Amino acid sequence: MTDVNAPHDSSDSRHPEHAPADHPRVSPRKVGVVVANLGTPDATDYWSMRRYLNEFLSDKRVVDYPDWKWQPLLQLIILSRRPFSSGEAYRGIWNTEKNESPLLTITRDQTRKLADGLEALYGDQVVVDFCMRYGNPSTDSVLRRMQAQGCDRILFFPLYPQYASPTTATANDQAFRTLMKLKWQPAFRTVPAYFDEPAYLDALAASVEEGYAAAETPPEVLVASYHGVPKRYLMEGDPYHCQCQKTTRLLKERLGWRDEAIVTAFQSKFGPEEWVGPATVEHVAELARRGHKHIAVVSPAFSADCVETLEEIEEEIKESFLAAGGERFTYIPCLNDRDDHIAALLAVIRRELSGWC
């Protein structure tokens, strides 16, 4: 895998045969695979958080209100306050050893394992790297570096099992913006949603079974908590809500469970609109009021643990359940760099590289 902090080594580039003496040197042809995740601030201080949140919340895929209505509110009110609370949340989960967010650490680890797997399959024909939609390493810098390394075909893989406009689509948008600026565009493919891939479901089910086996007593209900979206998105044709519901159903079938053993909920509501529901933070409290003393929560929409899982679920949502009378709360980590998860991602990549490798 390319070191994302290292400059490109052009020692393998060469002068094209039969070309004029002043022709630029070119690198041997390769295939690039880029995995993309949401993003991360560079640090937890006010200005680092403000830069990150400004980029994130100015994205029309995330908040699609008109600029005249949204930007004054964002710049004058939200970004004067939210960087403090968001910074505090990130400080609670920050990887202090590497001075970076867990999402960055985990995505790098995933990419290294994917690179090892693809090298075993294709040798040095495939270059593997990762980028973030917001923050660093930027999509633009990674795609340009890949092209400089000779990648004339690039497979772009947003690490979101379910498709959504504010995740998959905006990651693709950012990649396309770079392509629009290149003199010589590489051939380009994007990976579709993979929530119903058998290997992914097997890995997800295995993580749940392991989480239940490790608990002192089995949880009474599993809450599959997905990041929420405004209900309007569903009405306008975004398939995310439906794909989340199907993910829960397929997971339940994989586990061989009865219907009432697993429920679907949505977290991270933002703004005044009606969002798809039920809201996780409210639903876990309702489960406690119904007499459930032990629940587990899993996050099938996240490929890597991040602030929404390590802080929101493990603190806010857990506290909501315990405050309503619950007694035991089990969080089942994201699939992260588990070997079965990496194997599932490799299976998707191999299929999408068909005809290229």
CSV table of C-alpha atoms in Angstrom, one decimal:
chain,number,residue,atom,x,y,z
A,1,MET,CA,0.0,0.0,0.0
A,2,THR,CA,1.1,3.5,-0.7
A,3,ASP,CA,2.2,5.5,2.3
A,4,VAL,CA,-0.3,8.4,2.2
A,5,ASN,CA,2.2,10.8,3.8
A,6,ALA,CA,5.1,10.0,1.4
A,7,PRO,CA,5.8,11.7,-1.9
A,8,HIS,CA,5.5,9.7,-5.1
A,9,ASP,CA,8.6,7.8,-6.0
A,10,SER,CA,8.9,8.2,-9.8
A,11,SER,CA,12.0,5.9,-10.0
A,12,ASP,CA,9.9,3.3,-11.9
A,13,SER,CA,8.8,5.8,-14.5
A,14,ARG,CA,10.4,5.5,-18.0
A,15,HIS,CA,10.7,7.2,-21.3
A,16,PRO,CA,8.1,5.8,-23.7
A,17,GLU,CA,9.6,3.8,-26.6
A,18,HIS,CA,9.6,5.7,-29.9
A,19,ALA,CA,8.6,9.0,-28.2
A,20,PRO,CA,10.5,12.3,-28.7
A,21,ALA,CA,13.4,13.0,-26.4
A,22,ASP,CA,11.4,15.7,-24.6
A,23,HIS,CA,8.4,13.5,-23.9
A,24,PRO,CA,7.4,13.3,-20.2
A,25,ARG,CA,8.4,10.0,-18.4
A,26,VAL,CA,5.5,7.7,-17.6
A,27,SER,CA,5.0,5.0,-15.1
A,28,PRO,CA,4.2,1.3,-16.0
A,29,ARG,CA,0.4,0.7,-16.3
A,30,LYS,CA,-1.3,-0.4,-13.1
A,31,VAL,CA,-4.8,-0.7,-11.6
A,32,GLY,CA,-5.7,1.4,-8.6
A,33,VAL,CA,-8.1,0.5,-5.8
A,34,VAL,CA,-9.2,3.3,-3.5
A,35,VAL,CA,-11.3,2.7,-0.4
A,36,ALA,CA,-13.1,5.8,0.8
A,37,ASN,CA,-14.6,6.7,4.2
A,38,LEU,CA,-16.4,9.6,5.6
A,39,GLY,CA,-13.6,11.6,7.1
A,40,THR,CA,-12.0,12.9,10.3
A,41,PRO,CA,-10.7,16.2,11.8
A,42,ASP,CA,-7.0,16.5,11.9
A,43,ALA,CA,-7.1,17.4,15.6
A,44,THR,CA,-9.7,18.1,18.4
A,45,ASP,CA,-9.1,21.8,18.9
A,46,TYR,CA,-11.7,24.4,17.9
A,47,TRP,CA,-10.2,25.5,14.6
A,48,SER,CA,-9.5,21.9,13.4
A,49,MET,CA,-13.0,20.9,14.3
A,50,ARG,CA,-14.5,24.0,12.7
A,51,ARG,CA,-12.7,23.3,9.4
A,52,TYR,CA,-13.9,19.7,9.4
A,53,LEU,CA,-17.5,20.6,10.3
A,54,ASN,CA,-17.6,23.4,7.8
A,55,GLU,CA,-16.6,21.1,5.0
A,56,PHE,CA,-19.0,18.4,6.2
A,57,LEU,CA,-22.0,20.6,6.8
A,58,SER,CA,-21.5,22.7,3.7
A,59,ASP,CA,-21.9,19.5,1.5
A,60,LYS,CA,-25.1,19.8,-0.4
A,61,ARG,CA,-25.5,16.0,-0.2
A,62,VAL,CA,-25.5,16.3,3.6
A,63,VAL,CA,-27.6,19.5,4.1
A,64,ASP,CA,-29.4,20.4,0.9
A,65,TYR,CA,-31.0,23.7,2.0
A,66,PRO,CA,-30.4,26.8,-0.2
A,67,ASP,CA,-27.2,28.6,0.7
A,68,TRP,CA,-29.0,31.8,1.5
A,69,LYS,CA,-30.9,30.0,4.2
A,70,TRP,CA,-28.3,27.6,5.5
A,71,GLN,CA,-24.9,29.3,5.3
A,72,PRO,CA,-25.7,32.2,7.7
A,73,LEU,CA,-27.0,29.8,10.2
A,74,LEU,CA,-24.1,27.5,9.8
A,75,GLN,CA,-21.3,30.1,9.9
A,76,LEU,CA,-22.7,32.4,12.5
A,77,ILE,CA,-24.4,30.0,15.0
A,78,ILE,CA,-23.6,26.3,14.5
A,79,LEU,CA,-19.9,26.7,13.8
A,80,SER,CA,-19.5,29.1,16.7
A,81,ARG,CA,-20.7,26.4,19.1
A,82,ARG,CA,-20.6,22.9,17.7
A,83,PRO,CA,-16.8,22.6,17.4
A,84,PHE,CA,-16.5,22.8,21.2
A,85,SER,CA,-19.0,19.9,21.8
A,86,SER,CA,-17.7,17.9,18.8
A,87,GLY,CA,-14.1,18.4,20.0
A,88,GLU,CA,-15.0,17.1,23.4
A,89,ALA,CA,-16.7,14.0,21.9
A,90,TYR,CA,-13.6,13.3,19.7
A,91,ARG,CA,-11.2,13.8,22.7
A,92,GLY,CA,-13.1,11.0,24.5
A,93,ILE,CA,-12.2,8.5,21.8
A,94,TRP,CA,-9.0,10.0,20.3
A,95,ASN,CA,-6.1,7.6,19.5
A,96,THR,CA,-3.6,9.5,21.6
A,97,GLU,CA,-0.8,7.1,20.7
A,98,LYS,CA,-1.0,8.0,17.0
A,99,ASN,CA,-2.7,11.4,17.5
A,100,GLU,CA,-5.5,10.7,15.2
A,101,SER,CA,-9.2,9.6,15.2
A,102,PRO,CA,-10.0,5.8,15.5
A,103,LEU,CA,-11.7,6.0,12.1
A,104,LEU,CA,-8.4,7.0,10.5
A,105,THR,CA,-6.5,4.3,12.4
A,106,ILE,CA,-9.0,1.6,11.5
A,107,THR,CA,-9.3,2.6,7.8
A,108,ARG,CA,-5.5,2.5,7.4
A,109,ASP,CA,-5.4,-1.0,9.0
A,110,GLN,CA,-8.2,-2.1,6.7
A,111,THR,CA,-6.4,-0.8,3.7
A,112,ARG,CA,-3.1,-2.5,4.6
A,113,LYS,CA,-4.9,-5.9,4.9
A,114,LEU,CA,-6.7,-5.3,1.6
A,115,ALA,CA,-3.4,-4.5,0.0
A,116,ASP,CA,-1.8,-7.7,1.3
A,117,GLY,CA,-4.7,-9.7,0.0
A,118,LEU,CA,-4.7,-8.1,-3.4
A,119,GLU,CA,-0.9,-8.5,-3.7
A,120,ALA,CA,-1.3,-12.2,-3.0
A,121,LEU,CA,-3.8,-12.3,-5.9
A,122,TYR,CA,-2.4,-9.9,-8.4
A,123,GLY,CA,1.2,-9.2,-7.4
A,124,ASP,CA,2.3,-5.6,-8.0
A,125,GLN,CA,-0.3,-5.0,-10.7
A,126,VAL,CA,-2.7,-3.4,-8.2
A,127,VAL,CA,-2.0,-0.2,-6.1
A,128,VAL,CA,-4.2,0.2,-3.0
A,129,ASP,CA,-4.8,3.3,-1.0
A,130,PHE,CA,-7.5,5.1,1.0
A,131,CYS,CA,-9.0,8.5,1.2
A,132,MET,CA,-11.5,10.5,3.2
A,133,ARG,CA,-14.5,12.5,1.8
A,134,TYR,CA,-13.8,15.3,4.4
A,135,GLY,CA,-10.4,16.0,5.9
A,136,ASN,CA,-7.2,14.1,5.1
A,137,PRO,CA,-6.0,12.2,3.2
A,138,SER,CA,-8.2,14.0,0.6
A,139,THR,CA,-9.8,12.2,-2.3
A,140,ASP,CA,-8.1,14.6,-4.8
A,141,SER,CA,-4.6,14.0,-3.4
A,142,VAL,CA,-5.0,10.2,-3.4
A,143,LEU,CA,-6.4,10.0,-6.9
A,144,ARG,CA,-3.7,12.3,-8.4
A,145,ARG,CA,-1.0,10.2,-6.7
A,146,MET,CA,-2.5,7.0,-8.1
A,147,GLN,CA,-2.5,8.4,-11.6
A,148,ALA,CA,1.2,9.5,-11.1
A,149,GLN,CA,1.9,5.9,-10.2
A,150,GLY,CA,0.6,4.7,-13.5
A,151,CYS,CA,-2.9,3.8,-12.6
A,152,ASP,CA,-4.9,4.2,-15.8
A,153,ARG,CA,-7.9,2.2,-14.3
A,154,ILE,CA,-9.2,3.0,-10.8
A,155,LEU,CA,-11.8,1.2,-8.7
A,156,PHE,CA,-13.4,3.5,-6.2
A,157,PHE,CA,-14.9,1.8,-3.2
A,158,PRO,CA,-17.0,3.8,-0.7
A,159,LEU,CA,-17.0,1.7,2.5
A,160,TYR,CA,-20.7,2.0,3.1
A,161,PRO,CA,-22.6,-1.3,3.0
A,162,GLN,CA,-25.9,0.5,2.2
A,163,TYR,CA,-26.1,3.2,-0.5
A,164,ALA,CA,-27.1,6.7,0.7
A,165,SER,CA,-26.9,10.1,-1.0
A,166,PRO,CA,-25.1,11.7,2.0
A,167,THR,CA,-22.4,8.9,2.1
A,168,THR,CA,-21.9,6.9,-1.0
A,169,ALA,CA,-23.0,9.5,-3.5
A,170,THR,CA,-21.0,12.4,-2.0
A,171,ALA,CA,-17.9,10.2,-1.9
A,172,ASN,CA,-18.4,9.5,-5.6
A,173,ASP,CA,-19.1,13.1,-6.3
A,174,GLN,CA,-15.8,14.1,-4.8
A,175,ALA,CA,-13.9,11.6,-6.9
A,176,PHE,CA,-15.7,12.8,-10.1
A,177,ARG,CA,-14.7,16.4,-9.3
A,178,THR,CA,-11.1,15.3,-9.4
A,179,LEU,CA,-11.6,13.5,-12.7
A,180,MET,CA,-13.1,16.6,-14.2
A,181,LYS,CA,-9.8,18.4,-13.6
A,182,LEU,CA,-7.5,15.8,-15.1
A,183,LYS,CA,-6.1,16.1,-18.5
A,184,TRP,CA,-5.9,12.4,-18.8
A,185,GLN,CA,-8.7,10.7,-17.0
A,186,PRO,CA,-8.2,7.1,-15.9
A,187,ALA,CA,-11.0,4.6,-16.6
A,188,PHE,CA,-13.1,4.7,-13.5
A,189,ARG,CA,-15.5,2.3,-11.7
A,190,THR,CA,-17.5,2.8,-8.5
A,191,VAL,CA,-18.5,-0.1,-6.2
A,192,PRO,CA,-22.2,-0.4,-5.5
A,193,ALA,CA,-23.8,-1.2,-2.1
A,194,TYR,CA,-22.8,-4.5,-0.7
A,195,PHE,CA,-25.2,-5.0,2.3
A,196,ASP,CA,-26.6,-8.2,0.8
A,197,GLU,CA,-23.2,-9.8,-0.1
A,198,PRO,CA,-23.2,-13.3,1.5
A,199,ALA,CA,-19.6,-12.9,2.9
A,200,TYR,CA,-20.5,-9.5,4.5
A,201,LEU,CA,-23.6,-11.0,6.1
A,202,ASP,CA,-21.6,-13.9,7.4
A,203,ALA,CA,-19.0,-11.6,9.0
A,204,LEU,CA,-21.8,-9.4,10.5
A,205,ALA,CA,-23.6,-12.5,11.9
A,206,ALA,CA,-20.3,-13.9,13.3
A,207,SER,CA,-19.6,-10.6,15.1
A,208,VAL,CA,-23.0,-10.7,16.7
A,209,GLU,CA,-22.6,-14.4,17.8
A,210,GLU,CA,-19.2,-13.6,19.3
A,211,GLY,CA,-20.6,-10.6,21.1
A,212,TYR,CA,-23.5,-12.7,22.6
A,213,ALA,CA,-21.1,-15.5,23.5
A,214,ALA,CA,-18.8,-13.1,25.4
A,215,ALA,CA,-21.7,-11.5,27.4
A,216,GLU,CA,-22.2,-12.9,30.9
A,217,THR,CA,-25.9,-13.4,30.1
A,218,PRO,CA,-27.4,-13.3,26.6
A,219,PRO,CA,-29.0,-9.9,25.6
A,220,GLU,CA,-32.7,-10.0,25.3
A,221,VAL,CA,-32.9,-7.8,22.2
A,222,LEU,CA,-30.4,-6.8,19.5
A,223,VAL,CA,-30.8,-3.2,18.2
A,224,ALA,CA,-29.4,-2.7,14.7
A,225,SER,CA,-28.7,1.0,14.8
A,226,TYR,CA,-28.1,2.8,11.5
A,227,HIS,CA,-27.2,6.4,10.9
A,228,GLY,CA,-30.4,8.3,10.2
A,229,VAL,CA,-31.5,10.4,7.3
A,230,PRO,CA,-34.4,12.9,6.8
A,231,LYS,CA,-37.6,11.0,5.9
A,232,ARG,CA,-37.8,13.3,2.9
A,233,TYR,CA,-34.8,11.5,1.4
A,234,LEU,CA,-36.8,8.2,1.4
A,235,MET,CA,-39.7,9.9,-0.3
A,236,GLU,CA,-37.4,11.4,-2.9
A,237,GLY,CA,-36.0,8.0,-3.9
A,238,ASP,CA,-32.9,7.4,-1.8
A,239,PRO,CA,-32.8,3.6,-1.2
A,240,TYR,CA,-30.9,3.8,2.1
A,241,HIS,CA,-33.9,3.3,4.5
A,242,CYS,CA,-35.0,0.2,2.6
A,243,GLN,CA,-31.5,-1.2,2.4
A,244,CYS,CA,-31.1,-0.8,6.1
A,245,GLN,CA,-34.4,-2.6,6.8
A,246,LYS,CA,-33.3,-5.4,4.4
A,247,THR,CA,-29.9,-5.7,6.1
A,248,THR,CA,-31.6,-6.3,9.5
A,249,ARG,CA,-33.9,-8.9,7.9
A,250,LEU,CA,-31.0,-10.7,6.2
A,251,LEU,CA,-29.0,-10.6,9.4
A,252,LYS,CA,-31.9,-12.1,11.4
A,253,GLU,CA,-32.2,-14.9,8.8
A,254,ARG,CA,-28.5,-15.6,9.0
A,255,LEU,CA,-28.7,-15.8,12.7
A,256,GLY,CA,-31.8,-18.0,12.6
A,257,TRP,CA,-33.6,-15.7,15.1
A,258,ARG,CA,-37.3,-14.9,15.7
A,259,ASP,CA,-38.6,-11.6,14.6
A,260,GLU,CA,-38.8,-10.0,18.0
A,261,ALA,CA,-35.1,-10.7,18.8
A,262,ILE,CA,-33.8,-7.9,16.6
A,263,VAL,CA,-35.1,-4.4,15.9
A,264,THR,CA,-34.1,-1.6,13.5
A,265,ALA,CA,-33.5,2.0,14.7
A,266,PHE,CA,-31.8,5.1,13.5
A,267,GLN,CA,-29.4,7.5,15.3
A,268,SER,CA,-27.7,10.9,14.9
A,269,LYS,CA,-30.7,13.1,14.1
A,270,PHE,CA,-29.7,16.6,13.1
A,271,GLY,CA,-31.9,19.6,12.4
A,272,PRO,CA,-35.7,20.2,12.6
A,273,GLU,CA,-36.9,17.9,9.9
A,274,GLU,CA,-38.7,14.6,10.5
A,275,TRP,CA,-36.2,11.7,10.2
A,276,VAL,CA,-36.7,8.1,9.6
A,277,GLY,CA,-37.2,6.2,12.8
A,278,PRO,CA,-37.5,5.0,15.4
A,279,ALA,CA,-34.7,7.1,17.0
A,280,THR,CA,-32.2,4.8,18.7
A,281,VAL,CA,-31.7,7.0,21.7
A,282,GLU,CA,-35.5,6.9,22.4
A,283,HIS,CA,-36.1,3.4,21.4
A,284,VAL,CA,-33.6,1.9,23.8
A,285,ALA,CA,-35.3,3.8,26.6
A,286,GLU,CA,-38.6,2.4,25.5
A,287,LEU,CA,-37.2,-1.2,25.5
A,288,ALA,CA,-36.0,-0.6,29.1
A,289,ARG,CA,-39.5,0.7,30.1
A,290,ARG,CA,-41.0,-2.5,28.6
A,291,GLY,CA,-38.9,-4.5,31.0
A,292,HIS,CA,-35.9,-5.4,29.0
A,293,LYS,CA,-32.9,-5.4,31.3
A,294,HIS,CA,-30.1,-6.3,28.8
A,295,ILE,CA,-29.8,-5.2,25.2
A,296,ALA,CA,-27.1,-5.3,22.6
A,297,VAL,CA,-26.5,-2.7,19.9
A,298,VAL,CA,-24.7,-3.3,16.5
A,299,SER,CA,-24.1,-0.8,13.8
A,300,PRO,CA,-24.3,-2.4,10.3
A,301,ALA,CA,-24.1,0.9,8.4
A,302,PHE,CA,-20.6,1.6,9.6
A,303,SER,CA,-17.6,-0.3,8.3
A,304,ALA,CA,-15.3,1.1,11.0
A,305,ASP,CA,-15.9,2.4,14.5
A,306,CYS,CA,-16.0,6.2,14.8
A,307,VAL,CA,-17.5,9.0,16.9
A,308,GLU,CA,-21.0,7.8,16.1
A,309,THR,CA,-20.4,4.4,17.6
A,310,LEU,CA,-17.6,4.9,20.2
A,311,GLU,CA,-19.1,8.1,21.6
A,312,GLU,CA,-22.8,8.3,20.6
A,313,ILE,CA,-23.7,4.6,21.1
A,314,GLU,CA,-21.3,3.7,23.9
A,315,GLU,CA,-22.2,6.9,25.9
A,316,GLU,CA,-25.3,8.7,24.9
A,317,ILE,CA,-27.4,5.8,23.8
A,318,LYS,CA,-26.1,3.5,26.6
A,319,GLU,CA,-27.0,6.2,29.2
A,320,SER,CA,-30.5,6.5,27.8
A,321,PHE,CA,-31.1,2.8,28.2
A,322,LEU,CA,-29.7,2.7,31.8
A,323,ALA,CA,-31.5,5.8,32.9
A,324,ALA,CA,-34.8,4.3,31.8
A,325,GLY,CA,-34.3,1.2,33.9
A,326,GLY,CA,-32.0,-1.0,31.8
A,327,GLU,CA,-29.2,-2.8,33.6
A,328,ARG,CA,-26.8,-4.2,31.1
A,329,PHE,CA,-25.7,-2.8,27.7
A,330,THR,CA,-23.6,-4.6,25.2
A,331,TYR,CA,-22.0,-2.8,22.2
A,332,ILE,CA,-20.9,-5.1,19.4
A,333,PRO,CA,-18.0,-3.3,17.6
A,334,CYS,CA,-18.1,-2.6,13.8
A,335,LEU,CA,-16.4,-5.1,11.6
A,336,ASN,CA,-13.3,-3.0,11.4
A,337,ASP,CA,-10.3,-5.0,10.2
A,338,ARG,CA,-11.6,-8.4,11.2
A,339,ASP,CA,-10.3,-11.1,8.9
A,340,ASP,CA,-13.8,-12.2,7.8
A,341,HIS,CA,-14.7,-8.6,7.0
A,342,ILE,CA,-11.5,-8.1,4.9
A,343,ALA,CA,-12.3,-11.3,3.1
A,344,ALA,CA,-15.8,-10.0,2.3
A,345,LEU,CA,-14.4,-6.7,1.0
A,346,LEU,CA,-11.8,-8.6,-1.1
A,347,ALA,CA,-14.6,-10.7,-2.6
A,348,VAL,CA,-16.4,-7.5,-3.7
A,349,ILE,CA,-13.2,-6.0,-5.1
A,350,ARG,CA,-12.3,-9.1,-7.1
A,351,ARG,CA,-15.8,-9.1,-8.7
A,352,GLU,CA,-15.6,-5.4,-9.5
A,353,LEU,CA,-12.1,-5.7,-11.0
A,354,SER,CA,-13.4,-8.3,-13.5
A,355,GLY,CA,-11.9,-7.7,-16.9
A,356,TRP,CA,-9.1,-5.4,-15.5
A,357,CYS,CA,-7.1,-8.0,-13.6
